[in-house]
CSV table of C-alpha atoms in Angstrom, one decimal:
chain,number,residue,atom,x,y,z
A,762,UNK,CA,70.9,130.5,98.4
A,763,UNK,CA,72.9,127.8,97.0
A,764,UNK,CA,75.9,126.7,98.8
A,765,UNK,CA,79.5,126.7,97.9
A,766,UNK,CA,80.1,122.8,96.8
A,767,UNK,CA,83.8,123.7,98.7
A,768,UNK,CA,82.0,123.5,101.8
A,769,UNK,CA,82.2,120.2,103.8
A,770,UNK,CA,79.0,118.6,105.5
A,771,UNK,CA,79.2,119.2,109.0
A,772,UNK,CA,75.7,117.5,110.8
A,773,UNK,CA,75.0,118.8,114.3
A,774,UNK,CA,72.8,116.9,116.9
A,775,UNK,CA,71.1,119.1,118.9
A,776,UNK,CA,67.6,120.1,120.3
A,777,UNK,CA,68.2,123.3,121.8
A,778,UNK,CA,66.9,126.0,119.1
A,779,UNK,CA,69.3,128.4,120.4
A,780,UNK,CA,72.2,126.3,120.1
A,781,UNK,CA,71.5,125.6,117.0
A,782,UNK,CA,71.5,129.5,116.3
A,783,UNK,CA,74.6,129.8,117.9
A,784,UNK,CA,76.3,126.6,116.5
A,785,UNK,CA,75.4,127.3,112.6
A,786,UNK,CA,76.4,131.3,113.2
A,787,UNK,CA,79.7,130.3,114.5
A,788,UNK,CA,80.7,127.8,111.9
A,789,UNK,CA,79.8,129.1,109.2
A,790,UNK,CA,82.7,128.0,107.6
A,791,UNK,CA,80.7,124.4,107.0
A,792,UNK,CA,77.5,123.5,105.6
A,793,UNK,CA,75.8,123.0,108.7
A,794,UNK,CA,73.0,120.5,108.6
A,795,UNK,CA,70.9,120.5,112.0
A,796,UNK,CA,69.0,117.7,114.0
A,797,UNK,CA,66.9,117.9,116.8
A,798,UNK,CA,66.2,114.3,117.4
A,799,UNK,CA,67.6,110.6,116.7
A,800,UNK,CA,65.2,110.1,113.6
A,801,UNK,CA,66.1,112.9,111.9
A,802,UNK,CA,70.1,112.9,112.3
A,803,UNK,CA,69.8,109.3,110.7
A,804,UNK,CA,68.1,110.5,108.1
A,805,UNK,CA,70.6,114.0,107.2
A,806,UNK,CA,73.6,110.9,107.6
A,807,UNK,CA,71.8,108.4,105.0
A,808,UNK,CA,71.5,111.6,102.7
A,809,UNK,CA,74.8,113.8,103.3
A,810,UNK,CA,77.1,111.5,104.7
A,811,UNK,CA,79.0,113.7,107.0
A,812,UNK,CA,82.5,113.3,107.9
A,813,UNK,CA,82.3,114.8,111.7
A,814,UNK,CA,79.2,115.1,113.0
A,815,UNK,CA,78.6,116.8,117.0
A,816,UNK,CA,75.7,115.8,118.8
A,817,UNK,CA,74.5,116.3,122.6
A,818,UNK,CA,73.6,113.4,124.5
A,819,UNK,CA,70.9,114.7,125.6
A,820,UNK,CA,68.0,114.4,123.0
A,821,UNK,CA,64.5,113.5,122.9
A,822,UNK,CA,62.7,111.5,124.1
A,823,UNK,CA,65.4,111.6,127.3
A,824,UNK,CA,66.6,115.9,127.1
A,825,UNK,CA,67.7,115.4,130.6
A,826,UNK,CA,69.4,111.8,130.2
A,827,UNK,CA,71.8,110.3,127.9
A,828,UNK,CA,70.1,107.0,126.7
A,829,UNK,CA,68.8,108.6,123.3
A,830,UNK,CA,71.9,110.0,122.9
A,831,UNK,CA,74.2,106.8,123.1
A,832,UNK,CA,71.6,104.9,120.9
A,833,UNK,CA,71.7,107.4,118.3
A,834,UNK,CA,76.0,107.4,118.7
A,835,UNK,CA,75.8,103.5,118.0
A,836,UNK,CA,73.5,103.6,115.0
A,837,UNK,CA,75.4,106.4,113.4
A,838,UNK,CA,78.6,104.5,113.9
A,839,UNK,CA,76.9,101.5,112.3
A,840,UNK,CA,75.8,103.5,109.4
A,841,UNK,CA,79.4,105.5,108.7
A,842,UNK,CA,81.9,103.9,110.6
A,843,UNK,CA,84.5,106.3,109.7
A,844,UNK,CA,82.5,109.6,110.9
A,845,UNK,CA,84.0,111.3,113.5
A,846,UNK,CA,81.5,111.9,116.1
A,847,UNK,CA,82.3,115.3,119.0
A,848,UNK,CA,80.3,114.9,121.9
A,849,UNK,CA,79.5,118.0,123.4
A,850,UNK,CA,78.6,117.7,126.8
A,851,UNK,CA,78.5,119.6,130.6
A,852,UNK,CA,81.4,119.4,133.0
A,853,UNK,CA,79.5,117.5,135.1
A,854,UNK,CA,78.5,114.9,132.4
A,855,UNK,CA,82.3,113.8,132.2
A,856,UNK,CA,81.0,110.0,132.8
A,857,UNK,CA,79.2,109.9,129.6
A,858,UNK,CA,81.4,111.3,127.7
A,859,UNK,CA,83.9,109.3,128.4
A,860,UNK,CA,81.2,106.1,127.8
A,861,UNK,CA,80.7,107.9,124.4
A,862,UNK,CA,84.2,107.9,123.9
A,863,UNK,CA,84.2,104.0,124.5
A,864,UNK,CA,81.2,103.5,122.5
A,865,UNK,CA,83.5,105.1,119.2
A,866,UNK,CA,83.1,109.0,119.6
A,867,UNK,CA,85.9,110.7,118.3
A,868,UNK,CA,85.9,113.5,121.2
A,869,UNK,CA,84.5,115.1,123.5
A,870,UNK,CA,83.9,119.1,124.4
A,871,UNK,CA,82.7,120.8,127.4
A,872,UNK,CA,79.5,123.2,127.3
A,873,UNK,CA,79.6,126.1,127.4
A,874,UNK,CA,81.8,125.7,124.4
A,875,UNK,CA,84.4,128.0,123.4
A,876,UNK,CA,83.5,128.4,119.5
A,877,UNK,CA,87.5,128.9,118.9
A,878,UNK,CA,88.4,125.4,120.7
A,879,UNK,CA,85.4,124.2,119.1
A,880,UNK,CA,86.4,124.8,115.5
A,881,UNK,CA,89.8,123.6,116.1
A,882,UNK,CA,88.5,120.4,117.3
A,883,UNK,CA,85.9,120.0,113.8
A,884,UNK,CA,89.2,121.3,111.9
A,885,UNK,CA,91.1,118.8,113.3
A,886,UNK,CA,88.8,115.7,112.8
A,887,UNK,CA,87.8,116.7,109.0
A,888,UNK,CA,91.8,116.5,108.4
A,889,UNK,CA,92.1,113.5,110.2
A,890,UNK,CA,88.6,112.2,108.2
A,891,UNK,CA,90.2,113.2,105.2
A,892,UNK,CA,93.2,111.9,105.9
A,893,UNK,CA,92.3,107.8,106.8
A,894,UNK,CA,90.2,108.0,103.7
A,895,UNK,CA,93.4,109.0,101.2
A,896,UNK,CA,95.1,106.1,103.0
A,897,UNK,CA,92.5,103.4,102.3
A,898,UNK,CA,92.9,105.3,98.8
A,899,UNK,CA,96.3,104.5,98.7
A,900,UNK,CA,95.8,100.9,99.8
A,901,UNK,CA,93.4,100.3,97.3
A,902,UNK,CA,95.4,101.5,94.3
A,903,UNK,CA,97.9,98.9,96.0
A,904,UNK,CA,95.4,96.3,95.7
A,905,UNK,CA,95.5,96.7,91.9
A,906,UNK,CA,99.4,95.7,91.6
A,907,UNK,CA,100.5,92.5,91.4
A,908,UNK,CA,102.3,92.6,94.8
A,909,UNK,CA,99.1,93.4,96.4
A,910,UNK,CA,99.4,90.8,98.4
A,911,UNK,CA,102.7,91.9,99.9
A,912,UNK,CA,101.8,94.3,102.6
A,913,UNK,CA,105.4,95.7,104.0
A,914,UNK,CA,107.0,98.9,105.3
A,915,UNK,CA,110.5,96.4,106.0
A,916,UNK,CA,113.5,97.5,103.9
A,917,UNK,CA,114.2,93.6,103.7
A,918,UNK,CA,110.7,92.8,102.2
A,919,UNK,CA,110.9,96.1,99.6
A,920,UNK,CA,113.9,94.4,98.7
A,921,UNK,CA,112.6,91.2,98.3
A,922,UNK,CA,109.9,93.0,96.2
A,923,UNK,CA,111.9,94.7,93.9
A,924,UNK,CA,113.6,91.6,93.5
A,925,UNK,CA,110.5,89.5,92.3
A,926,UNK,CA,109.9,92.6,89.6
A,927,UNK,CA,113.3,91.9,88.4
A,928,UNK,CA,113.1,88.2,88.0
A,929,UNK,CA,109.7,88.1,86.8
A,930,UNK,CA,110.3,89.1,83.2
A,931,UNK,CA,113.0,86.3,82.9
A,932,UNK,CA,112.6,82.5,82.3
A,933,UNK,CA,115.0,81.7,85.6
A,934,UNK,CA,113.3,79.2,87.4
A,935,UNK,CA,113.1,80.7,91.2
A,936,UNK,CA,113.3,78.7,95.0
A,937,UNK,CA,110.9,81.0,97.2
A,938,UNK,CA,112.7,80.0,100.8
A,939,UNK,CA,111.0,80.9,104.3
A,940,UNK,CA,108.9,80.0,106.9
A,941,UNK,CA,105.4,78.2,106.9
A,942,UNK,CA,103.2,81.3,106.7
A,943,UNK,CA,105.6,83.9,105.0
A,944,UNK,CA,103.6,84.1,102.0
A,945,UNK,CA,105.2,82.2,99.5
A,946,UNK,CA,102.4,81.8,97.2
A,947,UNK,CA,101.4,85.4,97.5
A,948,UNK,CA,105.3,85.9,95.8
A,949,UNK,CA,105.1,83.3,93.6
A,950,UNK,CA,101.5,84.5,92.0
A,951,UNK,CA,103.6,88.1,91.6
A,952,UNK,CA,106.0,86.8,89.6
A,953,UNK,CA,103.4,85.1,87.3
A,954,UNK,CA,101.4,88.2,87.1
A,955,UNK,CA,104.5,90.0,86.0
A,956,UNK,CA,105.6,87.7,83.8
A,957,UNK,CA,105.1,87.8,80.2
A,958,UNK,CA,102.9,84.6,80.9
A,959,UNK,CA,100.2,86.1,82.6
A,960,UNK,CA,97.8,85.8,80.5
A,961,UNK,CA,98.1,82.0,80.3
A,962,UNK,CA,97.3,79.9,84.0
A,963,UNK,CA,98.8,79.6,87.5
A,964,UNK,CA,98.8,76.0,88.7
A,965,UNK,CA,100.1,75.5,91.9
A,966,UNK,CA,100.4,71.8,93.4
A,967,UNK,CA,101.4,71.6,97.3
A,968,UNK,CA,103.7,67.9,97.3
A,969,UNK,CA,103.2,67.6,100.9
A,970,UNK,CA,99.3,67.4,100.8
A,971,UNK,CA,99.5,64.8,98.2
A,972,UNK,CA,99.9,60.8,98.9
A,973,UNK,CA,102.9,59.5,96.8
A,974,UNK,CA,101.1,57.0,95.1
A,975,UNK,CA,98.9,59.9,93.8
A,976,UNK,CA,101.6,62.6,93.0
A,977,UNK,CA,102.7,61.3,90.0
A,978,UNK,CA,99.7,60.9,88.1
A,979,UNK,CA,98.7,64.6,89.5
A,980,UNK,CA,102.1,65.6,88.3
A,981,UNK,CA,102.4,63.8,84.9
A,982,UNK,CA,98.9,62.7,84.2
A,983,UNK,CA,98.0,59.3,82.6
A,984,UNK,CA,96.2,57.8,79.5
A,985,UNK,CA,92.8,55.8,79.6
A,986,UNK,CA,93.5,52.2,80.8
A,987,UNK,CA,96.6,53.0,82.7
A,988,UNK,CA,95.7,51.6,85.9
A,989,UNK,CA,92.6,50.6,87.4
A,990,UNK,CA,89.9,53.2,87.9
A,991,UNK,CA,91.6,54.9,84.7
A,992,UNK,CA,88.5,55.5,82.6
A,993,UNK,CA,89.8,58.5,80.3
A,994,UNK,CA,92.7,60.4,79.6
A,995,UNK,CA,93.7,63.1,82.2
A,996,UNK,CA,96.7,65.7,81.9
A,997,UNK,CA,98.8,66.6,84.6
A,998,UNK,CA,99.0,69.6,86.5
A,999,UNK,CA,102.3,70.6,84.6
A,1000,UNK,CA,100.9,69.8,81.2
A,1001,UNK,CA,98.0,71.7,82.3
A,1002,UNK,CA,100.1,74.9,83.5
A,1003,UNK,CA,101.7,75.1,79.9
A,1004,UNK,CA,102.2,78.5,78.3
A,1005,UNK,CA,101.8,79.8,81.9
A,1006,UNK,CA,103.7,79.3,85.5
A,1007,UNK,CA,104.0,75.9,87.8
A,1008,UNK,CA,104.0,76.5,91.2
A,1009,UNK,CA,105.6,73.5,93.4
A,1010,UNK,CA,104.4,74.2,97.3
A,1011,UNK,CA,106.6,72.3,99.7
A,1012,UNK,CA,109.0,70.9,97.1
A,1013,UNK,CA,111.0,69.3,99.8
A,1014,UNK,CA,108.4,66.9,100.6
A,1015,UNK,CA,109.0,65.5,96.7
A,1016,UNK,CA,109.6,61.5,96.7
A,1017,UNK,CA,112.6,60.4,95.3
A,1018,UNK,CA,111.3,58.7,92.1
A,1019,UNK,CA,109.4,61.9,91.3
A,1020,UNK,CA,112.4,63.8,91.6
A,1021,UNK,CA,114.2,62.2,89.0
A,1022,UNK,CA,111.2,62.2,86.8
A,1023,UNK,CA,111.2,66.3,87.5
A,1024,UNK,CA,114.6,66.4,87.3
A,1025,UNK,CA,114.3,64.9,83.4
A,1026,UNK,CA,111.2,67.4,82.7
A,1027,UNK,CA,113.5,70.3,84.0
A,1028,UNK,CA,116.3,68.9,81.5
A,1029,UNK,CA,114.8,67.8,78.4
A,1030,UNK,CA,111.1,70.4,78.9
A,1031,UNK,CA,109.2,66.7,77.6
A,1032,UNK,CA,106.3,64.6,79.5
A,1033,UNK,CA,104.9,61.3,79.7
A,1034,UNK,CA,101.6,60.1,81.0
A,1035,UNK,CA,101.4,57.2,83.2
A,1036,UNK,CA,100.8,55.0,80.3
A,1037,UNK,CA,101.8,56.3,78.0
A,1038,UNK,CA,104.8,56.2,75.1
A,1039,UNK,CA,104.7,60.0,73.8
A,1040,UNK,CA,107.1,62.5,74.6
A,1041,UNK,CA,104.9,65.6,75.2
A,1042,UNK,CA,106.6,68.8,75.0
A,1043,UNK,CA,105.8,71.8,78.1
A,1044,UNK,CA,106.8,74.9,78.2
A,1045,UNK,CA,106.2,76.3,81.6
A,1046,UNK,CA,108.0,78.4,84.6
A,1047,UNK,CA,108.8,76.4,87.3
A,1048,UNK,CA,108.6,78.3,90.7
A,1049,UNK,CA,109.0,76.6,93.6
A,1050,UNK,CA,108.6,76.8,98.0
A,1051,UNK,CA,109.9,75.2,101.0
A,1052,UNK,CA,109.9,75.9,104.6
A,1053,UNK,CA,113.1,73.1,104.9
A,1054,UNK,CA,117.1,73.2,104.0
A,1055,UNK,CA,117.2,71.9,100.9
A,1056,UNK,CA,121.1,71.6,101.2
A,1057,UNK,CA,120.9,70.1,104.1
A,1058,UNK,CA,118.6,67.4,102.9
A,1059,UNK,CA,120.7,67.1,99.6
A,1060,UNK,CA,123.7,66.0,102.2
A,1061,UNK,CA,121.2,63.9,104.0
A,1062,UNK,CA,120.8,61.9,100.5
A,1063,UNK,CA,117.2,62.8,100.8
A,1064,UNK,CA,117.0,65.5,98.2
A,1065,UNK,CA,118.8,65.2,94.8
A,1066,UNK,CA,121.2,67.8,94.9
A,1067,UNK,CA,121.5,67.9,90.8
A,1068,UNK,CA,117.7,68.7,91.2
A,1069,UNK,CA,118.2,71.5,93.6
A,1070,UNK,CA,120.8,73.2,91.4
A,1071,UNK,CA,118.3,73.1,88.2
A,1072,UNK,CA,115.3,74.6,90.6
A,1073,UNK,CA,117.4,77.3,92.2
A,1074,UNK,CA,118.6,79.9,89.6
A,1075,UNK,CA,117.5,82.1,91.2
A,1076,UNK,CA,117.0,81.7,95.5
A,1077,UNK,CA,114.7,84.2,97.4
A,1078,UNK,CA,114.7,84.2,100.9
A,1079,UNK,CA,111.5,85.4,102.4
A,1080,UNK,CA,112.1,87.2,105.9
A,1081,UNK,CA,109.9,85.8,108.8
A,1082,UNK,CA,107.2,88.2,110.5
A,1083,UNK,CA,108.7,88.4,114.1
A,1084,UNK,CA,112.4,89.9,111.6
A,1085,UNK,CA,110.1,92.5,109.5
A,1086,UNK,CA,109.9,95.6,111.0
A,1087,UNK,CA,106.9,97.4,112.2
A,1088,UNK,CA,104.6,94.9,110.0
A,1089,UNK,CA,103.7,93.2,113.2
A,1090,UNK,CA,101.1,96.3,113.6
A,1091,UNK,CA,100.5,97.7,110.2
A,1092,UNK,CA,99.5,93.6,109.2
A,1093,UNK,CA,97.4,93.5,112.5
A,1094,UNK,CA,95.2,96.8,110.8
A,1095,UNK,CA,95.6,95.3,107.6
A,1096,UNK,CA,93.6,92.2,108.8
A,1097,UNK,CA,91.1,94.4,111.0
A,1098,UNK,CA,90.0,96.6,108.7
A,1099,UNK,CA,89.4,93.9,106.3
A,1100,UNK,CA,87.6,91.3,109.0
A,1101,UNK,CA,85.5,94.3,110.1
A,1102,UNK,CA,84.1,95.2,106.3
A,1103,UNK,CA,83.7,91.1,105.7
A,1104,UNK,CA,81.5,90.7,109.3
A,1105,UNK,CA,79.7,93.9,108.6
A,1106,UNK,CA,81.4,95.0,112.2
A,1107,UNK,CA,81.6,99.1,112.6
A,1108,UNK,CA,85.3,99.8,112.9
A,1109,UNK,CA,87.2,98.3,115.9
A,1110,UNK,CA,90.4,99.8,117.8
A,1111,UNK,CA,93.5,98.5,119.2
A,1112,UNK,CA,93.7,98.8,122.7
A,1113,UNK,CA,97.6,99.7,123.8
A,1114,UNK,CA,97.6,96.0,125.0
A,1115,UNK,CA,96.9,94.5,122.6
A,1116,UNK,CA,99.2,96.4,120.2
A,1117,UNK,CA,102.2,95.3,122.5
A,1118,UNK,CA,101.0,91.9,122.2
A,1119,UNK,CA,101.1,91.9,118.6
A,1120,UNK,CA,104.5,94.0,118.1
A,1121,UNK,CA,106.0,91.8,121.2
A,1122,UNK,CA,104.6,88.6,119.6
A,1123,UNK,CA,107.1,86.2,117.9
A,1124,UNK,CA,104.3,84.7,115.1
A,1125,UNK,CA,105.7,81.4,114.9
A,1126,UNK,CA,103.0,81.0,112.5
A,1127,UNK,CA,103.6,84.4,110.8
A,1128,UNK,CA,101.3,85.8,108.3
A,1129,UNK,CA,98.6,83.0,108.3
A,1130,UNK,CA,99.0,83.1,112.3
A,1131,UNK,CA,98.1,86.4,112.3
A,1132,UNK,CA,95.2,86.6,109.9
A,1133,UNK,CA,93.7,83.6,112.0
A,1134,UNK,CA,93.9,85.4,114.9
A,1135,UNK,CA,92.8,88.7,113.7
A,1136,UNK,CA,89.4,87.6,112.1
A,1137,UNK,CA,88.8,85.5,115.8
A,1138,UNK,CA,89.6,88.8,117.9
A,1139,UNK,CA,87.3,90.9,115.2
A,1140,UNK,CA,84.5,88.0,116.0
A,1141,UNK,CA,84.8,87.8,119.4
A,1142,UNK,CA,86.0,91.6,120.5
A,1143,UNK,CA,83.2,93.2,122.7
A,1144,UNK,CA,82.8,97.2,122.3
A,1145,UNK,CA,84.6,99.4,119.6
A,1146,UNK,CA,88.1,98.0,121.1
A,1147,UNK,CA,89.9,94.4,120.7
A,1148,UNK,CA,91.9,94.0,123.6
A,1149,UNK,CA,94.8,92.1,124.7
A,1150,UNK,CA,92.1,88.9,125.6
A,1151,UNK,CA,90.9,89.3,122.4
A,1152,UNK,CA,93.9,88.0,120.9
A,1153,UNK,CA,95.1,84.9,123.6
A,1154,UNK,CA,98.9,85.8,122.9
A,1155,UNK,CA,101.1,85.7,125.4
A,1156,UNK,CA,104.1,88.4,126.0
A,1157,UNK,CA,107.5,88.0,124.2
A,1158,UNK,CA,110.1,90.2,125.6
A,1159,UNK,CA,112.2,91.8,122.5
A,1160,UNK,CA,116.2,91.2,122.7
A,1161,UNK,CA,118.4,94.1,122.3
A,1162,UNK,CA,121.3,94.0,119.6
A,1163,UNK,CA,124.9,95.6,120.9
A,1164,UNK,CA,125.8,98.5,118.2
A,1165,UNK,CA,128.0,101.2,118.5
A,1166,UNK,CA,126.5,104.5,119.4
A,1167,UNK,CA,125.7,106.0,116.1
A,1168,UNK,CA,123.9,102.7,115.1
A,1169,UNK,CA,122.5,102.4,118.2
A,1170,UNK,CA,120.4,105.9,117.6
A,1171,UNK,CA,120.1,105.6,114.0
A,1172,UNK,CA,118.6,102.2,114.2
A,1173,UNK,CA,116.2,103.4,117.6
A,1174,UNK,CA,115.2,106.5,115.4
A,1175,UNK,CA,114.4,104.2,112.5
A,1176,UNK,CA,112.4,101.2,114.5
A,1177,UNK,CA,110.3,103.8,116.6
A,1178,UNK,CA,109.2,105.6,113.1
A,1179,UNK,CA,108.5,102.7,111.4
A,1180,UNK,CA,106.3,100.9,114.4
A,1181,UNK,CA,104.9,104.4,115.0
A,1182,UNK,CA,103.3,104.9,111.6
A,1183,UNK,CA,102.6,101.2,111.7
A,1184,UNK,CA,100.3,101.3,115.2
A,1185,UNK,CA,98.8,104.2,114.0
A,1186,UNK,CA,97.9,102.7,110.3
A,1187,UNK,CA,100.0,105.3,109.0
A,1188,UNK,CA,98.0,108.2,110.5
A,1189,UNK,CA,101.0,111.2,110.0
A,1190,UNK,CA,99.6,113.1,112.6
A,1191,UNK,CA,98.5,110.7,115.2
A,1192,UNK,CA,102.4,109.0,115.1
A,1193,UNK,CA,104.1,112.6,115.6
A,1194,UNK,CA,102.1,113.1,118.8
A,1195,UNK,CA,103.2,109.0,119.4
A,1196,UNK,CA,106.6,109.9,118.9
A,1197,UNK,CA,106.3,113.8,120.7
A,1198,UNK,CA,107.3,115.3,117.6
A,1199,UNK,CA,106.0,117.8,115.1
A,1200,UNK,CA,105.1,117.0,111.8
A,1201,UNK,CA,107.4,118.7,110.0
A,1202,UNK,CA,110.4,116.6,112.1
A,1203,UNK,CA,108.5,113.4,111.5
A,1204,UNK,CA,108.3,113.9,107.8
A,1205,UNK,CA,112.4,115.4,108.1
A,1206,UNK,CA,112.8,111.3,110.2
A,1207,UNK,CA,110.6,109.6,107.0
A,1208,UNK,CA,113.0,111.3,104.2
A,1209,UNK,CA,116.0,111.1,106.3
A,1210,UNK,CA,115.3,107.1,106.8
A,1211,UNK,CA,114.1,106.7,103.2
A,1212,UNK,CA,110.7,105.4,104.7
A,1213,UNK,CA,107.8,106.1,102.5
């Protein structure tokens, strides 16, 4: 008899013949696949790939231990990291489920089971299955838009996004402000990719990792002969970026000669080599970054301030980490999920420790902080869980804002959404039961709050 393609592969992991009778008759709702023994549930999970899979612990070669059955529960986990594995176990084997549990199992149920409870539990783990994988879904299709890069659930970084959609189609030439770590770049290659000069190059330039005696040739270029060591003609990054975008990184950190130099590109859109005699005509965007005041240095003398005014049409503020809400946590999965899939690691956990650490953490460093210390806990994390010494942060106690009443709930009700769906990678049911709410409420709180 062929079965229904409808039907979802559900794998059992069990020796008892019997129990396998009563398991396949009572869940028939499934295709039911059956093991008896490690070697043979390896191979139905190779073949069928099952999204929940129960097992008993106590298999052959050890029916009356549980040594066969943890091995098998890591290998599987190795295999499909994502399966959700039900341990089905006596009351009086509580220990090893619970060790299961730690080892990645998705739950646990008491023999003899109660098929009702039993099916509830498979239901609920095929929707939750089928849930994480239309989020990575989701986050994939993200990965193919030029603001990939930006990932945000803050109503001040959406902003900031639709902002960089709106500029991008212009000429304007746009200051990116914010902190070392805020992601700049990331913005700045957004609005290049939106731009009507994407097909032509990106050439960024960072002026603070460049000696001044070498940041004008790298700049401007030079002809053959110029100076010494000048043994052919080499063009500049800007001539270089023409047709396409010019990405200055830590503009601040410009010498004053350059500056002027710039400040004459900017003006009359010509070049000249070190060198050289010809006035070379560029057309390129000019994007620029800086972590520093640029008014302030302007009014220091150190900046010219007519420079500042040609580079700043338009000004975009980027919002540091520790000010974006909930994207302490949903960055933090972000990072793990990737660092697990790049070190071939089965999927890790948060523990509740180390969540507070991250959401409690300031990130002076901010993005590039985080992914740092992500991919170290990933590496160094023992078991399925990273835990709060995983990570080496210390705790930041949060201040609390004075509002009046109505913006005092509004504003509580908002935050403990947003960080709910973030610690819970966006998991709809796992954050109502965070928040003790149904479903139905927490999507009425998501439209209600304009969270997506």
């Amino acid at each position: 008899m062929c079965v229904s393609q409808s039907k979802k592969h559900l794998l059992i992991i069990e020796d008892d013949p019997g129990l396998q009778k009563q398991l396949r008759w009572s869940l028939d709702d499934y295709d039911v696949l059956v093991a008896g023994d490690r070697d043979a549930a390896l191979a139905m999970v190779r073949r069928h790939e099952p999204a929940v899979i129960t097992m008993d612990l106590g298999l052959p070669p050890d029916p009356d231990g549980a040594t066969e059955g943890f091995a098998t529960l890591q290998q599987i986990l190795s295999l499909t990291p994502d399966a959700k594995v039900i341990v089905l176990t006596g009351n009086q084997d509580r220990a090893n489920a619970v060790k299961a549990i730690g080892l990645g199992a998705y739950d646990f149920h008491h023999k003899p089971f109660d098929p009702e409870m039993l099916s509830l539990v498979i239901n609920r783990a095929f929707y939750l299955h089928a849930l994480q994988k239309e989020n990575r879904k989701i986050l994939q299709n993200q990965a193919d838009s030029p603001l990939a890069g930006v990932i945000s659930r803050d109503p001040g970084m959406l902003k900031l996004c639709r902002s960089i959609e709106k500029v991008a189609p212009t000429s304007a030439s746009v200051m990116l402000l914010g902190e070392s770590g805020t992601g700049k770049e990331v913005l700045a290659r957004a609005l290049h990719q939106l731009s009507p000069r994407a097909e032509k190059r990106f050439v960024a330039i960072n002026c603070a990792a460049i000696p001044e005696n070498l940041l004008e040739s790298e700049l401007f270029g030079y002809e053959k002969g110029a100076f010494t060591g000048a043994a052919k003609q080499t063009l500049g990054k800007i001539e270089t970026a023409n047709g396409g975008t010019f990405f200055l990184d830590e503009v601040g950190d410009l010498p004053m000669p350059l500056q002027a130099k710039l400040l004459r590109f900017l003006q009359e859109r010509v070049i000249e080599r070190i060198g050289g005699r010809e006035e070379i005509p560029v057309d390129v965007r000019i994007v620029c970054a800086t972590h520093q005041n640029l008014k302030e240095l302007a009014s220091a003398g150190r900046f010219r301030e007519d420079l500042y005014y040609r580079l700043s049409e338009i000004v975009i503020t980027i919002p540091p980490l520790r000010n974006r809400i909930g994207d302490a946590a949903l960055l933090a999965h972000h990072f793990k999920n990737r660092f697990c899939n790049q070190e071939g690691r089965s999927s890790l956990n948060f523990s509740d420790d180390a969540m507070a650490m991250i959401e409690s953490h300031p990130w002076p460093g901010n993005v590039r902080e985080m992914e740092n210390i992500i991919k170290r806990a990933v590496i160094m994390a023992d078991g399925p869980q990273i835990v709060g010494e995983d990570l080496g942060l210390g705790d930041s106690p949060a201040t609390d804002e004075f509002m009046n009443l109505r913006q005092v709930r509004d504003e509580a009700e908002y935050r403990a959404t947003i960080k709910a769906l973030a610690r819970v990678d966006g998991n709809i049911v796992r954050a109502a039961e965070l928040l003790g709410v149904s479903r139905p409420t927490l999507y009425d709180l998501m439209s209600r709050h304009g969270i997506k």
